[in-house]
mmCIF file of C-alpha atoms in Angstrom:
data_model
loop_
_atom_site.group_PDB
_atom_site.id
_atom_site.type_symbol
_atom_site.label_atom_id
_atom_site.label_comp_id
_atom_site.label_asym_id
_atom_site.label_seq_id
_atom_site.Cartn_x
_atom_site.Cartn_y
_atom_site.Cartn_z
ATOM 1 C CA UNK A 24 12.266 37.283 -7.304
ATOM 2 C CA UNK A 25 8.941 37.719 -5.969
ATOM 3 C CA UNK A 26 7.308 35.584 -8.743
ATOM 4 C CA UNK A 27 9.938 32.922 -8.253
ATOM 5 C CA UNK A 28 8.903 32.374 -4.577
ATOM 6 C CA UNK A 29 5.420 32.519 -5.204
ATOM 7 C CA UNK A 30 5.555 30.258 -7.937
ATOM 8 C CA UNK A 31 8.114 27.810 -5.632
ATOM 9 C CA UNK A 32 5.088 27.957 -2.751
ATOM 10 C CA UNK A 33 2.406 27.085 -5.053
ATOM 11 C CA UNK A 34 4.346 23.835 -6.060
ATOM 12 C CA UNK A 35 5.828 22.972 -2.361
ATOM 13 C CA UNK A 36 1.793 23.287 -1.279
ATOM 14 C CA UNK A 37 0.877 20.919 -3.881
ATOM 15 C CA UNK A 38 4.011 18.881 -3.096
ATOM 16 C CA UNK A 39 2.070 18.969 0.665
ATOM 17 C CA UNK A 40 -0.981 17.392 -0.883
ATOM 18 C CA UNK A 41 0.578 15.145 -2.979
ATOM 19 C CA UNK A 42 2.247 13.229 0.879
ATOM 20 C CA UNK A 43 0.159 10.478 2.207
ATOM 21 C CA UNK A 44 -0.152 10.400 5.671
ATOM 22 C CA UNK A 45 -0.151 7.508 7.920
ATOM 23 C CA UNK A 46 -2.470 4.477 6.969
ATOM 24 C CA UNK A 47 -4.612 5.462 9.830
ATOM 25 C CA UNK A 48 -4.744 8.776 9.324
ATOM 26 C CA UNK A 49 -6.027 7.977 5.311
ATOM 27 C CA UNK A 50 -8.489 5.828 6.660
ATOM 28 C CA UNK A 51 -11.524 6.533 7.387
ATOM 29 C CA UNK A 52 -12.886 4.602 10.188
ATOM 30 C CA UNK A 53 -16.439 4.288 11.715
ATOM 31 C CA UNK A 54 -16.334 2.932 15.351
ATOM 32 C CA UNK A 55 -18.820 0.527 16.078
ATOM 33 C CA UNK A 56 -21.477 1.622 18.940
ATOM 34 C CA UNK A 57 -20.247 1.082 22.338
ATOM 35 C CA UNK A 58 -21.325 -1.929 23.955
ATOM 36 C CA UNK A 59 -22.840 -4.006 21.791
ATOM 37 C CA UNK A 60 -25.749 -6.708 22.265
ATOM 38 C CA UNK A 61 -24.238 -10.607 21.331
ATOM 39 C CA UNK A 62 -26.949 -10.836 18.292
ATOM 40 C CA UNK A 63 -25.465 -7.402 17.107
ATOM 41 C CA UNK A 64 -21.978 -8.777 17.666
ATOM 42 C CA UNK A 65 -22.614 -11.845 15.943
ATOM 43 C CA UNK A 66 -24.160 -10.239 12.732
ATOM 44 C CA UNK A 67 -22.250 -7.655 12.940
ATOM 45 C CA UNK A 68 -24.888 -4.896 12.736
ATOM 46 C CA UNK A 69 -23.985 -1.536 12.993
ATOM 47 C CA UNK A 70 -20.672 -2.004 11.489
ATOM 48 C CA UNK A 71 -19.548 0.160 8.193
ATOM 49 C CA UNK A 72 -16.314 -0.785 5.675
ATOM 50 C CA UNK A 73 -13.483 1.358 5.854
ATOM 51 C CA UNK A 74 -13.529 3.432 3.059
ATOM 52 C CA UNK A 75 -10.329 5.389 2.188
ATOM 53 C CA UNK A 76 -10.552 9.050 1.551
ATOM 54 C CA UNK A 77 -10.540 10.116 -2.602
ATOM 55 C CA UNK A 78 -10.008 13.814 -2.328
ATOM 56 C CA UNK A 79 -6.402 14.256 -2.300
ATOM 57 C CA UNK A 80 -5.948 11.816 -5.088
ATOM 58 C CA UNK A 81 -8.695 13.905 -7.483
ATOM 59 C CA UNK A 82 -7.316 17.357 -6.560
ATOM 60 C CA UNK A 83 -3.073 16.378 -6.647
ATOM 61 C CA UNK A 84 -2.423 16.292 -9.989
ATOM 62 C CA UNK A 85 -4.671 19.049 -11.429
ATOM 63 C CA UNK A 86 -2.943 21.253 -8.996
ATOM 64 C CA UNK A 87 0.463 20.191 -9.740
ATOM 65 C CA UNK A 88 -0.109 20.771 -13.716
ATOM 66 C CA UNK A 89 -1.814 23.870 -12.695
ATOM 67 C CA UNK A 90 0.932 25.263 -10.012
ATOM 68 C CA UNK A 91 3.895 24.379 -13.296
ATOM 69 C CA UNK A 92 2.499 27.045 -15.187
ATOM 70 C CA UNK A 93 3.681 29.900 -13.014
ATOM 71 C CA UNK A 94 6.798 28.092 -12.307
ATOM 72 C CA UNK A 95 7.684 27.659 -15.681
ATOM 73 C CA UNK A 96 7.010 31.402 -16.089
ATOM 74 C CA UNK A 97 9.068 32.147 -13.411
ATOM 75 C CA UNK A 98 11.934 29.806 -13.328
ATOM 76 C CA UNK A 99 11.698 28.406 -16.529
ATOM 77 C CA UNK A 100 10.416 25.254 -18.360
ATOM 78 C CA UNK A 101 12.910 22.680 -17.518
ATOM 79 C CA UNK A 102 13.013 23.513 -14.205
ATOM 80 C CA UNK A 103 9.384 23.500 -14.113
ATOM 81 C CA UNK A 104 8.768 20.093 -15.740
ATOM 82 C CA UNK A 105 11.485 18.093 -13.882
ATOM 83 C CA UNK A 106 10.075 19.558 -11.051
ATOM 84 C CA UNK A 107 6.445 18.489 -12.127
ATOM 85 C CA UNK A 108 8.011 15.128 -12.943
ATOM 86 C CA UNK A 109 9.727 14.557 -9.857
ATOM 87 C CA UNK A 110 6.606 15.734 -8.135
ATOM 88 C CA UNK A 111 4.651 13.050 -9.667
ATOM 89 C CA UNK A 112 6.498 10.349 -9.229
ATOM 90 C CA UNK A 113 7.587 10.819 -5.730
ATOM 91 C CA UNK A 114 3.685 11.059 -4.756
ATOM 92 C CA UNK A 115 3.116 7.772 -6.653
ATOM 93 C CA UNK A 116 6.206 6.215 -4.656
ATOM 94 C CA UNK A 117 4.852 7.346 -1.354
ATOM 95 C CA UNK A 118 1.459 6.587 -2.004
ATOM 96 C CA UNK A 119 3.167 2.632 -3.235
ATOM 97 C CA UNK A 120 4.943 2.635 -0.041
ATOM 98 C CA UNK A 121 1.793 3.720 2.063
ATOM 99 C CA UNK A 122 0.021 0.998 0.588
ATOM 100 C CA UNK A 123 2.627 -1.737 0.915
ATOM 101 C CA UNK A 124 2.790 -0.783 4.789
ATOM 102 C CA UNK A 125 -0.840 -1.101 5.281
ATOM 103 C CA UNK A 126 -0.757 -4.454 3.272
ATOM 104 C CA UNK A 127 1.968 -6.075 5.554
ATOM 105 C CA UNK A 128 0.427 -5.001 8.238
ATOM 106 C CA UNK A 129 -3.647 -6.827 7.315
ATOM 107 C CA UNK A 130 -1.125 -9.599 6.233
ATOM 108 C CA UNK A 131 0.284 -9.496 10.019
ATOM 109 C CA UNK A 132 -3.138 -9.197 11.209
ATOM 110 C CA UNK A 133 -4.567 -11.994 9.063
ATOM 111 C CA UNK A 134 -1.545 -14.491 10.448
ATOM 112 C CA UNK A 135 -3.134 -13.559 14.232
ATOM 113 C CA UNK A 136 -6.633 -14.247 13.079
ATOM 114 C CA UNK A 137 -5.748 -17.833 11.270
ATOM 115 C CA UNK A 138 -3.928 -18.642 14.688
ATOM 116 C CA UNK A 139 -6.846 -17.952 16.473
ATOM 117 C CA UNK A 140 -8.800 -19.661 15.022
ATOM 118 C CA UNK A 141 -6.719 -22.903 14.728
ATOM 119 C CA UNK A 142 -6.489 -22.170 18.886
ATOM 120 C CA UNK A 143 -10.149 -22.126 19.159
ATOM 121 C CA UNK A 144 -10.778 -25.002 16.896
ATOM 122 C CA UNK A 145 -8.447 -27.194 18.817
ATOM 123 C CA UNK A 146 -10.338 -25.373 22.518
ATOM 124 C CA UNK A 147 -13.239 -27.231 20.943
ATOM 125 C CA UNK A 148 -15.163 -24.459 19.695
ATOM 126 C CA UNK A 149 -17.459 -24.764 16.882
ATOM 127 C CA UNK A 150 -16.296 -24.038 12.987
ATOM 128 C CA UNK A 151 -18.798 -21.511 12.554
ATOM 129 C CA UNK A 152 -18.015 -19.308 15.434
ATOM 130 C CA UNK A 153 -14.262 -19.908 15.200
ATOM 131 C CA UNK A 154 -14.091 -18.572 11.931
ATOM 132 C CA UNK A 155 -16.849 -15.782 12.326
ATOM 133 C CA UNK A 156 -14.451 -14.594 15.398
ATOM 134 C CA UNK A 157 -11.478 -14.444 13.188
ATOM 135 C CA UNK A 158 -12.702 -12.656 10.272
ATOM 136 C CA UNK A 159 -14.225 -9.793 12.972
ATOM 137 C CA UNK A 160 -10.415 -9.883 13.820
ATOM 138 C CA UNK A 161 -9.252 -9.241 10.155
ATOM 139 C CA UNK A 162 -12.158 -6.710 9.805
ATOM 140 C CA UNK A 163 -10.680 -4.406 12.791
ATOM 141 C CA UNK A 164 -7.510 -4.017 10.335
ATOM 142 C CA UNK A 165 -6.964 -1.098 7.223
ATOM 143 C CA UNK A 166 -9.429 -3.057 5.038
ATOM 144 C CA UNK A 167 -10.527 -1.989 1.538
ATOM 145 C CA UNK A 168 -13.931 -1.288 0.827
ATOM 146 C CA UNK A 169 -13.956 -4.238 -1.417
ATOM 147 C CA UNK A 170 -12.506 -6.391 1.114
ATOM 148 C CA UNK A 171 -14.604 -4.977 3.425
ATOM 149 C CA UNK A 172 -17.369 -6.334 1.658
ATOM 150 C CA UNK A 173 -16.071 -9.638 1.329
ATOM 151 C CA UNK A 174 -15.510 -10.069 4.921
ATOM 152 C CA UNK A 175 -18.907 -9.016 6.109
ATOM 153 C CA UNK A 176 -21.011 -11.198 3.426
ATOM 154 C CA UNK A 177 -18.997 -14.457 4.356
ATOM 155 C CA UNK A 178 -19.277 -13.404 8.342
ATOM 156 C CA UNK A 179 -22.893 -13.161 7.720
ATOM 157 C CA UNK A 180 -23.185 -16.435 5.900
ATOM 158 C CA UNK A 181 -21.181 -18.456 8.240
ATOM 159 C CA UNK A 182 -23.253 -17.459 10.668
ATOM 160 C CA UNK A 183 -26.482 -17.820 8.898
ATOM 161 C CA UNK A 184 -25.972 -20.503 6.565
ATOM 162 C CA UNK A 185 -22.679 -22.413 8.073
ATOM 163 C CA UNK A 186 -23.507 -25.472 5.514
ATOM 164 C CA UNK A 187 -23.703 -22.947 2.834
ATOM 165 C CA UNK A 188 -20.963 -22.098 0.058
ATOM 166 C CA UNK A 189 -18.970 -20.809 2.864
ATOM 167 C CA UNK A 190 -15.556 -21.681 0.506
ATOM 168 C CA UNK A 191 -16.130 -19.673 -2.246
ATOM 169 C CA UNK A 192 -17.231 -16.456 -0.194
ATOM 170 C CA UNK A 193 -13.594 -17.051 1.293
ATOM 171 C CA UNK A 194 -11.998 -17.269 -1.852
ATOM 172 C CA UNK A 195 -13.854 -14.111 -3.078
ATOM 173 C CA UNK A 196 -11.965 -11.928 -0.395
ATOM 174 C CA UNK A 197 -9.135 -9.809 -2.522
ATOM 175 C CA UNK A 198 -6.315 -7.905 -1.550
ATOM 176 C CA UNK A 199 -3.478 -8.958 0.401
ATOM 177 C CA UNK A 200 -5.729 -11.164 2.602
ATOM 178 C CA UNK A 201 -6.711 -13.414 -0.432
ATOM 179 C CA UNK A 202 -3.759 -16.137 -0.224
ATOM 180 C CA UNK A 203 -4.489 -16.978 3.106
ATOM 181 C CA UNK A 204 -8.564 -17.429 2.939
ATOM 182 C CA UNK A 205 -8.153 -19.207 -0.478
ATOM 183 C CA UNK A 206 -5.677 -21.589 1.525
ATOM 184 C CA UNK A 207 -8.538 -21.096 4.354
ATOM 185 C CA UNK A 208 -11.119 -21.844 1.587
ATOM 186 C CA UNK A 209 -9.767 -25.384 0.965
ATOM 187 C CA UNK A 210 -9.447 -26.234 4.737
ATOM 188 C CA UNK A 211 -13.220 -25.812 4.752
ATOM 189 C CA UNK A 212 -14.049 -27.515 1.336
ATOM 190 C CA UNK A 213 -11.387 -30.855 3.284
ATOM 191 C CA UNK A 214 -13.509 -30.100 6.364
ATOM 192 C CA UNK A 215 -16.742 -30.939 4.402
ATOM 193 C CA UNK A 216 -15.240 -34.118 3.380
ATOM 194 C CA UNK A 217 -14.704 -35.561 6.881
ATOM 195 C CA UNK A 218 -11.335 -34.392 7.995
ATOM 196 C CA UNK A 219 -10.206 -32.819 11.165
ATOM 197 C CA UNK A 220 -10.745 -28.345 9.974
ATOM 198 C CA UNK A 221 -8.445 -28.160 13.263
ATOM 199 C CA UNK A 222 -5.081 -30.190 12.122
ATOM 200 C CA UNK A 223 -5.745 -28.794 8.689
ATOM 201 C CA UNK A 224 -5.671 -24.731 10.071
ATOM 202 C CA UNK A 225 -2.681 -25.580 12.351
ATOM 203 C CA UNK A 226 -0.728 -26.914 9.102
ATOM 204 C CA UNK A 227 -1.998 -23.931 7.344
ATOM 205 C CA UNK A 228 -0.455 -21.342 9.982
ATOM 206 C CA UNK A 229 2.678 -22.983 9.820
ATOM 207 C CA UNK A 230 2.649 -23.028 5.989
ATOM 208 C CA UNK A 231 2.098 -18.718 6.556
ATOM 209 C CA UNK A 232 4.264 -18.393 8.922
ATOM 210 C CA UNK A 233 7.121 -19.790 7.395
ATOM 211 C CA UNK A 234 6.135 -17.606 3.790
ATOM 212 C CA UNK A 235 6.500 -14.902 6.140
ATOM 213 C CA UNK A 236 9.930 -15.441 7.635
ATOM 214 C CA UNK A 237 10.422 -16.139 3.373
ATOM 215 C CA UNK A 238 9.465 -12.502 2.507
ATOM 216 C CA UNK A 239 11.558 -10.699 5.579
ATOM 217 C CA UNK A 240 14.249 -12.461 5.104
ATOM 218 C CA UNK A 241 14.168 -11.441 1.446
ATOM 219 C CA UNK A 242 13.819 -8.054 2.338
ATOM 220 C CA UNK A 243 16.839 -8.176 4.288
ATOM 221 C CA UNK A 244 18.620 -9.436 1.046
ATOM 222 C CA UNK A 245 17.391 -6.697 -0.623
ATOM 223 C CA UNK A 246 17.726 -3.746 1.668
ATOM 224 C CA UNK A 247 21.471 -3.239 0.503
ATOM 225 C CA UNK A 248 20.126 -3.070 -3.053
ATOM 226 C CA UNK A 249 17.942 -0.456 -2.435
ATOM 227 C CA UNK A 250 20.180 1.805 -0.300
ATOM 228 C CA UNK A 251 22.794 1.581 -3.012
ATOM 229 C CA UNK A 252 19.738 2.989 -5.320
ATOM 230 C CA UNK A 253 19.333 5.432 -3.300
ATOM 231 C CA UNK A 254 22.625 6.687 -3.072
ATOM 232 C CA UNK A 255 23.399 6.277 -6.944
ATOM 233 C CA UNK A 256 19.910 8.510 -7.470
ATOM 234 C CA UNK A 257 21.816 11.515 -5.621
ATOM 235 C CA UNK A 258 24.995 11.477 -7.705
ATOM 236 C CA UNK A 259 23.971 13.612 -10.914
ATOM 237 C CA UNK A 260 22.711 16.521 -7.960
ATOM 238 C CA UNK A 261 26.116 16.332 -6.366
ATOM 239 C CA UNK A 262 27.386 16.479 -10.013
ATOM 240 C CA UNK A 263 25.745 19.653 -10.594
ATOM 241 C CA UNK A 264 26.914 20.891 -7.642
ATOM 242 C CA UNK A 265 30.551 19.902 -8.489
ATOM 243 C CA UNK A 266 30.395 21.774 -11.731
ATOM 244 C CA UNK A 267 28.667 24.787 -10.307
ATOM 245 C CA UNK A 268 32.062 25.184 -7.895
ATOM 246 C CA UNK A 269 34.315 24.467 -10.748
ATOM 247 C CA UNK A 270 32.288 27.469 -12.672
ATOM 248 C CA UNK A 271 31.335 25.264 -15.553
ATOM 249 C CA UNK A 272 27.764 26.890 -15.051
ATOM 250 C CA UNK A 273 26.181 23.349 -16.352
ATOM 251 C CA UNK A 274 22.826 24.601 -14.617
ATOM 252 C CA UNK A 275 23.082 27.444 -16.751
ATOM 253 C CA UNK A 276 23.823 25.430 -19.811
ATOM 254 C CA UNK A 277 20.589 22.846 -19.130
ATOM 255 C CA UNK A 278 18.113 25.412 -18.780
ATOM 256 C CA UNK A 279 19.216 28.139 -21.078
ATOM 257 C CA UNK A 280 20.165 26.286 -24.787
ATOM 258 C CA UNK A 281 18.346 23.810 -26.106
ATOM 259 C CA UNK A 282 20.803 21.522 -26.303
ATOM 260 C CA UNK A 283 21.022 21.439 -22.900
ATOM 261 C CA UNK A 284 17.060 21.185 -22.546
ATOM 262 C CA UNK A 285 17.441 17.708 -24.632
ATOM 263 C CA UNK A 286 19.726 16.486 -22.513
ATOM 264 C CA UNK A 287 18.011 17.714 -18.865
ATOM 265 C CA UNK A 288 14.813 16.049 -20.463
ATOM 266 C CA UNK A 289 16.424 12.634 -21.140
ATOM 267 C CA UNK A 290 18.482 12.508 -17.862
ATOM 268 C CA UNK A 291 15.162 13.298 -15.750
ATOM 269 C CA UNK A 292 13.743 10.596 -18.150
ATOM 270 C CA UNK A 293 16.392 7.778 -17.089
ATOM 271 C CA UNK A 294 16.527 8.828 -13.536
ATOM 272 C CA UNK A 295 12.884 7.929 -13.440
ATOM 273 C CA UNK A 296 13.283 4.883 -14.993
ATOM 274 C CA UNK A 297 15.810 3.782 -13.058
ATOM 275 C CA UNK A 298 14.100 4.561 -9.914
ATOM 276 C CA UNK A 299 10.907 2.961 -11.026
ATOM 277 C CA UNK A 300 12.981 -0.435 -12.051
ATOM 278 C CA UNK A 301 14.448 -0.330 -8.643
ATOM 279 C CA UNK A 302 11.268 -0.461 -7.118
ATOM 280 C CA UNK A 303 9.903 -3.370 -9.229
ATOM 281 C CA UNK A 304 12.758 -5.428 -9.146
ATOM 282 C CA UNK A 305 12.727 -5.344 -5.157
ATOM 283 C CA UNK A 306 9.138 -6.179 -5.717
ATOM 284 C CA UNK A 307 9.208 -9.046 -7.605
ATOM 285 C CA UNK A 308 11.823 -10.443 -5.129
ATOM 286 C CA UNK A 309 9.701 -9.933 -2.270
ATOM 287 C CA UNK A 310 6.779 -11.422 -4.275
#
């Protein structure tokens, strides 16, 4: 008994591990120096990309293959590897559904910074500065490194070299962020050629805005889907739990014989697969 709970602690404390926390908390962030000069502002000296912490991801899986070794020994193999395979996939669903959050909400935060800018370009403010003001906007969000990047080489050449091949920096931004500055890209590139960046910004938001009312209505569609998922997922534990009452034993018989095994095997298998379909179809429709 005493291995079993030792064995059970090990693989709840790498369970632990395997959780992401909040986006912010995942993050980490380097504040810029209080009080700024306006040439540091501008070039945005003394500012650092958000680089997201590594550790957890190197050290969660090792430990969970690690940790099913005494469990097996202790509760047995099946249990031990649907565990293990449980464990796994419900740390790559949180870490999906971290990620998703912290993409909706730069998406969120890119929609402010395009409207800002199309209100300072029609205030009368200059291109350059407009758009240098709403990418330090975007760069305030849950950035990538890579993104980071982006952002701070075309801030730095809009600033320093506003004629330059200010476009193409915009289209190099990746992520989540990327369909609005290539859309942001061609306003500049029309800009070039004589027309008013203002109008074409303020269409541009619109366009956004409206993909955006798109993708939550969608998800509304969709939210029935996935609770129904959800709830067909937790039938084959409340059919274990029937037969357990009935004293069919049918825990007993999918751990102990290996027919059993083969079946526990493909079952965790399908339930997988059915979870991970769930997920991508409800993706693609909010895509």
């Amino acid at each position: 008994m005493t291995a079993v709970v030792a064995a059970l602690a090990l693989l709840g404390a790498a369970a632990l591990l395997a959780v992401p926390g909040s986006v912010r908390g995942r993050l980490r962030v380097v504040a810029r120096p209080a009080g700024p000069s306006p040439r540091t502002r501008l070039l945005g000296a003394g500012r650092r990309p958000v680089v997201p912490t590594r550790w957890r991801a190197h050290l969660t899986v090792p430990l969970l293959v690690l940790t099913a070794v005494p469990t097996a020994a202790a509760v047995g193999p099946v249990i031990a590897g649907a565990a293990l395979a449980y464990g796994l996939a419900g740390r790559r669903a949180l870490r999906q559904r971290a990620a998703a959050k912290a993409d909706d909400a730069l998406r969120a935060l890119g929609a402010v910074a395009l409207a800002g800018l199309a209100d300072d370009l029609r205030a009368g403010r200059t291109p350059s500065a407009a758009l240098h003001a709403a990418i330090v906007t975007v760069e305030d969000g849950p950035v990538t490194a890579p993104a980071a990047t982006a952002l701070a080489t075309a801030r730095i050449a809009v600033v320093r070299h506003p004629f330059g091949d200010v476009p193409a920096l915009l289209r190099a931004v990746p992520g989540p962020l990327e369909p609005a500055f290539r859309r942001l890209a061609a306003a500049w590139t029309l800009a070039d050629c004589g027309i008013p960046l203002a109008d074409v910004v303020g269409q541009l938001d619109v366009e956004l805005r409206r993909l955006r009312r798109l993708s939550e209505r969608a998800a509304v569609h969709t939210a029935s889907a996935r609770t129904t998922a959800r709830l067909v997922a937790g039938l084959p534990v409340l059919g274990l739990g029937i037969g357990q009452l009935l004293g069919a034993s049918p825990v007993a018989v999918l751990t102990r014989t290996p027919g059993g095994a083969a079946c526990a095997g493909a079952a965790v298998a399908l339930h997988l697969i059915g979870f991970a379909l769930a997920r991508r179809l409800s993706r693609v429709v909010l895509t």
